[in-house]
């Protein structure tokens, strides 16, 4: 009897010792609560929003380490095309992040300011973050 392996669309490790779960450079990290697809526009919006909030809250210099990448491409065919005309042109790029993925880290910041930043980010509802340190 031949057994075939089941193919999955996204190949991720299911263990918690996955390398994207551990703090490496910063003192505080933001993890994602639920699995989510974030496109390139949302990712850049999160980056600029973080930098804007950090400038308002803090006067001294801090370091931010981002780990998110948009690895997958979304394609779209024109409306008039019939079947069998290929895959279509790339319309958007996105990244799939599973629950517990370390989205970014922050260094040289106090706990009170980090909690304030977390509340601002969770109000935007792009992704729900929780704090690790």
PDB file of C-alpha atoms in Angstrom:
ATOM      1  CA  UNK A   1       0.000   0.000   0.000  1.00  0.00           C
ATOM      2  CA  UNK A   2       1.386   3.426  -0.974  1.00  0.00           C
ATOM      3  CA  UNK A   3       0.940   6.352   1.408  1.00  0.00           C
ATOM      4  CA  UNK A   4       1.127   9.868   0.038  1.00  0.00           C
ATOM      5  CA  UNK A   5       2.020  12.904   2.092  1.00  0.00           C
ATOM      6  CA  UNK A   6      -0.645  15.570   2.273  1.00  0.00           C
ATOM      7  CA  UNK A   7       0.429  18.887   0.736  1.00  0.00           C
ATOM      8  CA  UNK A   8      -0.273  22.058   2.669  1.00  0.00           C
ATOM      9  CA  UNK A   9      -0.327  25.561   1.228  1.00  0.00           C
ATOM     10  CA  UNK A  10       1.870  27.137   3.918  1.00  0.00           C
ATOM     11  CA  UNK A  11       4.654  25.017   5.365  1.00  0.00           C
ATOM     12  CA  UNK A  12       5.373  26.162   8.916  1.00  0.00           C
ATOM     13  CA  UNK A  13       6.749  24.382  11.921  1.00  0.00           C
ATOM     14  CA  UNK A  14       4.130  23.809  14.581  1.00  0.00           C
ATOM     15  CA  UNK A  15       6.569  23.856  17.514  1.00  0.00           C
ATOM     16  CA  UNK A  16       6.960  26.762  19.911  1.00  0.00           C
ATOM     17  CA  UNK A  17      10.771  26.618  19.635  1.00  0.00           C
ATOM     18  CA  UNK A  18      10.435  28.068  16.129  1.00  0.00           C
ATOM     19  CA  UNK A  19      13.214  30.667  15.624  1.00  0.00           C
ATOM     20  CA  UNK A  20      10.733  33.520  15.117  1.00  0.00           C
ATOM     21  CA  UNK A  21       9.332  33.136  18.665  1.00  0.00           C
ATOM     22  CA  UNK A  22      12.398  34.223  20.666  1.00  0.00           C
ATOM     23  CA  UNK A  23      13.697  37.725  21.450  1.00  0.00           C
ATOM     24  CA  UNK A  24      17.103  38.243  19.847  1.00  0.00           C
ATOM     25  CA  UNK A  25      18.056  41.926  19.828  1.00  0.00           C
ATOM     26  CA  UNK A  26      15.505  44.010  21.716  1.00  0.00           C
ATOM     27  CA  UNK A  27      14.235  44.072  25.273  1.00  0.00           C
ATOM     28  CA  UNK A  28      10.514  43.997  24.316  1.00  0.00           C
ATOM     29  CA  UNK A  29       8.801  42.116  21.503  1.00  0.00           C
ATOM     30  CA  UNK A  30       5.372  42.171  19.897  1.00  0.00           C
ATOM     31  CA  UNK A  31       3.837  38.824  18.920  1.00  0.00           C
ATOM     32  CA  UNK A  32       0.732  38.210  16.841  1.00  0.00           C
ATOM     33  CA  UNK A  33      -2.231  36.611  18.663  1.00  0.00           C
ATOM     34  CA  UNK A  34      -4.015  35.002  15.678  1.00  0.00           C
ATOM     35  CA  UNK A  35      -2.844  33.847  12.260  1.00  0.00           C
ATOM     36  CA  UNK A  36      -3.253  36.692   9.798  1.00  0.00           C
ATOM     37  CA  UNK A  37      -2.385  37.720   6.224  1.00  0.00           C
ATOM     38  CA  UNK A  38      -0.905  41.211   6.069  1.00  0.00           C
ATOM     39  CA  UNK A  39      -0.373  42.820   2.684  1.00  0.00           C
ATOM     40  CA  UNK A  40       2.434  45.217   1.793  1.00  0.00           C
ATOM     41  CA  UNK A  41       0.348  48.387   2.324  1.00  0.00           C
ATOM     42  CA  UNK A  42      -0.727  47.281   5.793  1.00  0.00           C
ATOM     43  CA  UNK A  43       2.846  46.374   6.699  1.00  0.00           C
ATOM     44  CA  UNK A  44       4.208  49.778   5.699  1.00  0.00           C
ATOM     45  CA  UNK A  45       1.305  51.481   7.497  1.00  0.00           C
ATOM     46  CA  UNK A  46       2.192  49.600  10.709  1.00  0.00           C
ATOM     47  CA  UNK A  47       5.864  50.597  10.379  1.00  0.00           C
ATOM     48  CA  UNK A  48       5.125  54.292   9.864  1.00  0.00           C
ATOM     49  CA  UNK A  49       2.458  54.276  12.583  1.00  0.00           C
ATOM     50  CA  UNK A  50       4.933  52.763  15.070  1.00  0.00           C
ATOM     51  CA  UNK A  51       7.579  55.348  14.210  1.00  0.00           C
ATOM     52  CA  UNK A  52       5.041  58.180  14.512  1.00  0.00           C
ATOM     53  CA  UNK A  53       3.766  57.028  17.925  1.00  0.00           C
ATOM     54  CA  UNK A  54       7.286  56.415  19.223  1.00  0.00           C
ATOM     55  CA  UNK A  55       8.342  59.961  18.259  1.00  0.00           C
ATOM     56  CA  UNK A  56       5.355  61.367  20.171  1.00  0.00           C
ATOM     57  CA  UNK A  57       5.934  59.288  23.307  1.00  0.00           C
ATOM     58  CA  UNK A  58       9.724  59.253  23.586  1.00  0.00           C
ATOM     59  CA  UNK A  59      12.415  61.867  23.049  1.00  0.00           C
ATOM     60  CA  UNK A  60      15.501  59.640  23.229  1.00  0.00           C
ATOM     61  CA  UNK A  61      16.663  57.302  20.465  1.00  0.00           C
ATOM     62  CA  UNK A  62      15.338  53.762  20.319  1.00  0.00           C
ATOM     63  CA  UNK A  63      15.975  50.812  18.022  1.00  0.00           C
ATOM     64  CA  UNK A  64      13.233  48.865  16.261  1.00  0.00           C
ATOM     65  CA  UNK A  65      13.865  45.481  14.602  1.00  0.00           C
ATOM     66  CA  UNK A  66      11.203  44.318  12.105  1.00  0.00           C
ATOM     67  CA  UNK A  67      10.949  40.639  11.112  1.00  0.00           C
ATOM     68  CA  UNK A  68       7.996  40.782   8.725  1.00  0.00           C
ATOM     69  CA  UNK A  69       8.419  40.025   5.030  1.00  0.00           C
ATOM     70  CA  UNK A  70       5.904  39.810   2.194  1.00  0.00           C
ATOM     71  CA  UNK A  71       6.931  36.487   0.680  1.00  0.00           C
ATOM     72  CA  UNK A  72       3.837  35.602  -1.351  1.00  0.00           C
ATOM     73  CA  UNK A  73       2.347  37.235  -4.452  1.00  0.00           C
ATOM     74  CA  UNK A  74      -1.323  37.684  -5.262  1.00  0.00           C
ATOM     75  CA  UNK A  75      -2.222  37.576  -8.955  1.00  0.00           C
ATOM     76  CA  UNK A  76      -5.258  38.861 -10.790  1.00  0.00           C
ATOM     77  CA  UNK A  77      -6.563  38.302 -14.321  1.00  0.00           C
ATOM     78  CA  UNK A  78      -8.363  41.061 -16.239  1.00  0.00           C
ATOM     79  CA  UNK A  79     -12.171  40.801 -16.396  1.00  0.00           C
ATOM     80  CA  UNK A  80     -12.334  40.081 -20.144  1.00  0.00           C
ATOM     81  CA  UNK A  81      -9.899  37.142 -20.116  1.00  0.00           C
ATOM     82  CA  UNK A  82     -11.161  33.626 -20.698  1.00  0.00           C
ATOM     83  CA  UNK A  83      -9.958  30.450 -19.057  1.00  0.00           C
ATOM     84  CA  UNK A  84      -6.552  29.103 -19.991  1.00  0.00           C
ATOM     85  CA  UNK A  85      -4.873  32.461 -20.433  1.00  0.00           C
ATOM     86  CA  UNK A  86      -2.283  31.971 -17.705  1.00  0.00           C
ATOM     87  CA  UNK A  87      -1.996  33.109 -14.152  1.00  0.00           C
ATOM     88  CA  UNK A  88      -2.233  36.880 -14.624  1.00  0.00           C
ATOM     89  CA  UNK A  89      -0.102  39.747 -13.440  1.00  0.00           C
ATOM     90  CA  UNK A  90       0.958  40.335  -9.855  1.00  0.00           C
ATOM     91  CA  UNK A  91      -1.443  42.705  -8.120  1.00  0.00           C
ATOM     92  CA  UNK A  92      -0.226  42.595  -4.529  1.00  0.00           C
ATOM     93  CA  UNK A  93       2.258  40.918  -2.218  1.00  0.00           C
ATOM     94  CA  UNK A  94       1.407  39.637   1.234  1.00  0.00           C
ATOM     95  CA  UNK A  95       2.852  37.751   4.158  1.00  0.00           C
ATOM     96  CA  UNK A  96       1.182  35.000   6.147  1.00  0.00           C
ATOM     97  CA  UNK A  97       2.042  35.102   9.837  1.00  0.00           C
ATOM     98  CA  UNK A  98       0.950  32.391  12.225  1.00  0.00           C
ATOM     99  CA  UNK A  99      -0.037  32.911  15.839  1.00  0.00           C
ATOM    100  CA  UNK A 100       2.989  33.633  18.018  1.00  0.00           C
ATOM    101  CA  UNK A 101       5.123  35.122  15.237  1.00  0.00           C
ATOM    102  CA  UNK A 102       7.449  37.825  16.570  1.00  0.00           C
ATOM    103  CA  UNK A 103       6.517  40.805  14.375  1.00  0.00           C
ATOM    104  CA  UNK A 104       9.036  43.329  15.730  1.00  0.00           C
ATOM    105  CA  UNK A 105      11.293  44.115  18.718  1.00  0.00           C
ATOM    106  CA  UNK A 106      12.060  47.394  20.502  1.00  0.00           C
ATOM    107  CA  UNK A 107      15.163  48.372  22.453  1.00  0.00           C
ATOM    108  CA  UNK A 108      15.877  51.341  24.830  1.00  0.00           C
ATOM    109  CA  UNK A 109      12.262  52.024  25.874  1.00  0.00           C
ATOM    110  CA  UNK A 110      10.376  51.821  29.183  1.00  0.00           C
ATOM    111  CA  UNK A 111       7.611  49.332  29.957  1.00  0.00           C
ATOM    112  CA  UNK A 112       4.987  52.056  30.365  1.00  0.00           C
ATOM    113  CA  UNK A 113       5.698  53.419  26.876  1.00  0.00           C
ATOM    114  CA  UNK A 114       5.620  49.941  25.350  1.00  0.00           C
ATOM    115  CA  UNK A 115       2.204  49.256  26.882  1.00  0.00           C
ATOM    116  CA  UNK A 116       0.956  52.547  25.455  1.00  0.00           C
ATOM    117  CA  UNK A 117       2.276  51.567  22.001  1.00  0.00           C
ATOM    118  CA  UNK A 118       0.588  48.152  22.231  1.00  0.00           C
ATOM    119  CA  UNK A 119      -2.768  49.771  22.991  1.00  0.00           C
ATOM    120  CA  UNK A 120      -2.434  52.134  20.009  1.00  0.00           C
ATOM    121  CA  UNK A 121      -1.557  49.244  17.665  1.00  0.00           C
ATOM    122  CA  UNK A 122      -4.420  47.021  18.817  1.00  0.00           C
ATOM    123  CA  UNK A 123      -6.917  49.850  18.194  1.00  0.00           C
ATOM    124  CA  UNK A 124      -5.980  49.838  14.474  1.00  0.00           C
ATOM    125  CA  UNK A 125      -7.227  46.202  14.171  1.00  0.00           C
ATOM    126  CA  UNK A 126      -4.814  45.123  11.447  1.00  0.00           C
ATOM    127  CA  UNK A 127      -3.442  42.466  13.773  1.00  0.00           C
ATOM    128  CA  UNK A 128      -3.760  41.826  17.508  1.00  0.00           C
ATOM    129  CA  UNK A 129      -0.418  42.013  19.297  1.00  0.00           C
ATOM    130  CA  UNK A 130       0.681  40.881  22.727  1.00  0.00           C
ATOM    131  CA  UNK A 131       3.825  41.891  24.543  1.00  0.00           C
ATOM    132  CA  UNK A 132       6.770  39.709  25.560  1.00  0.00           C
ATOM    133  CA  UNK A 133       9.888  40.670  27.501  1.00  0.00           C
TER     134      UNK A 133
END
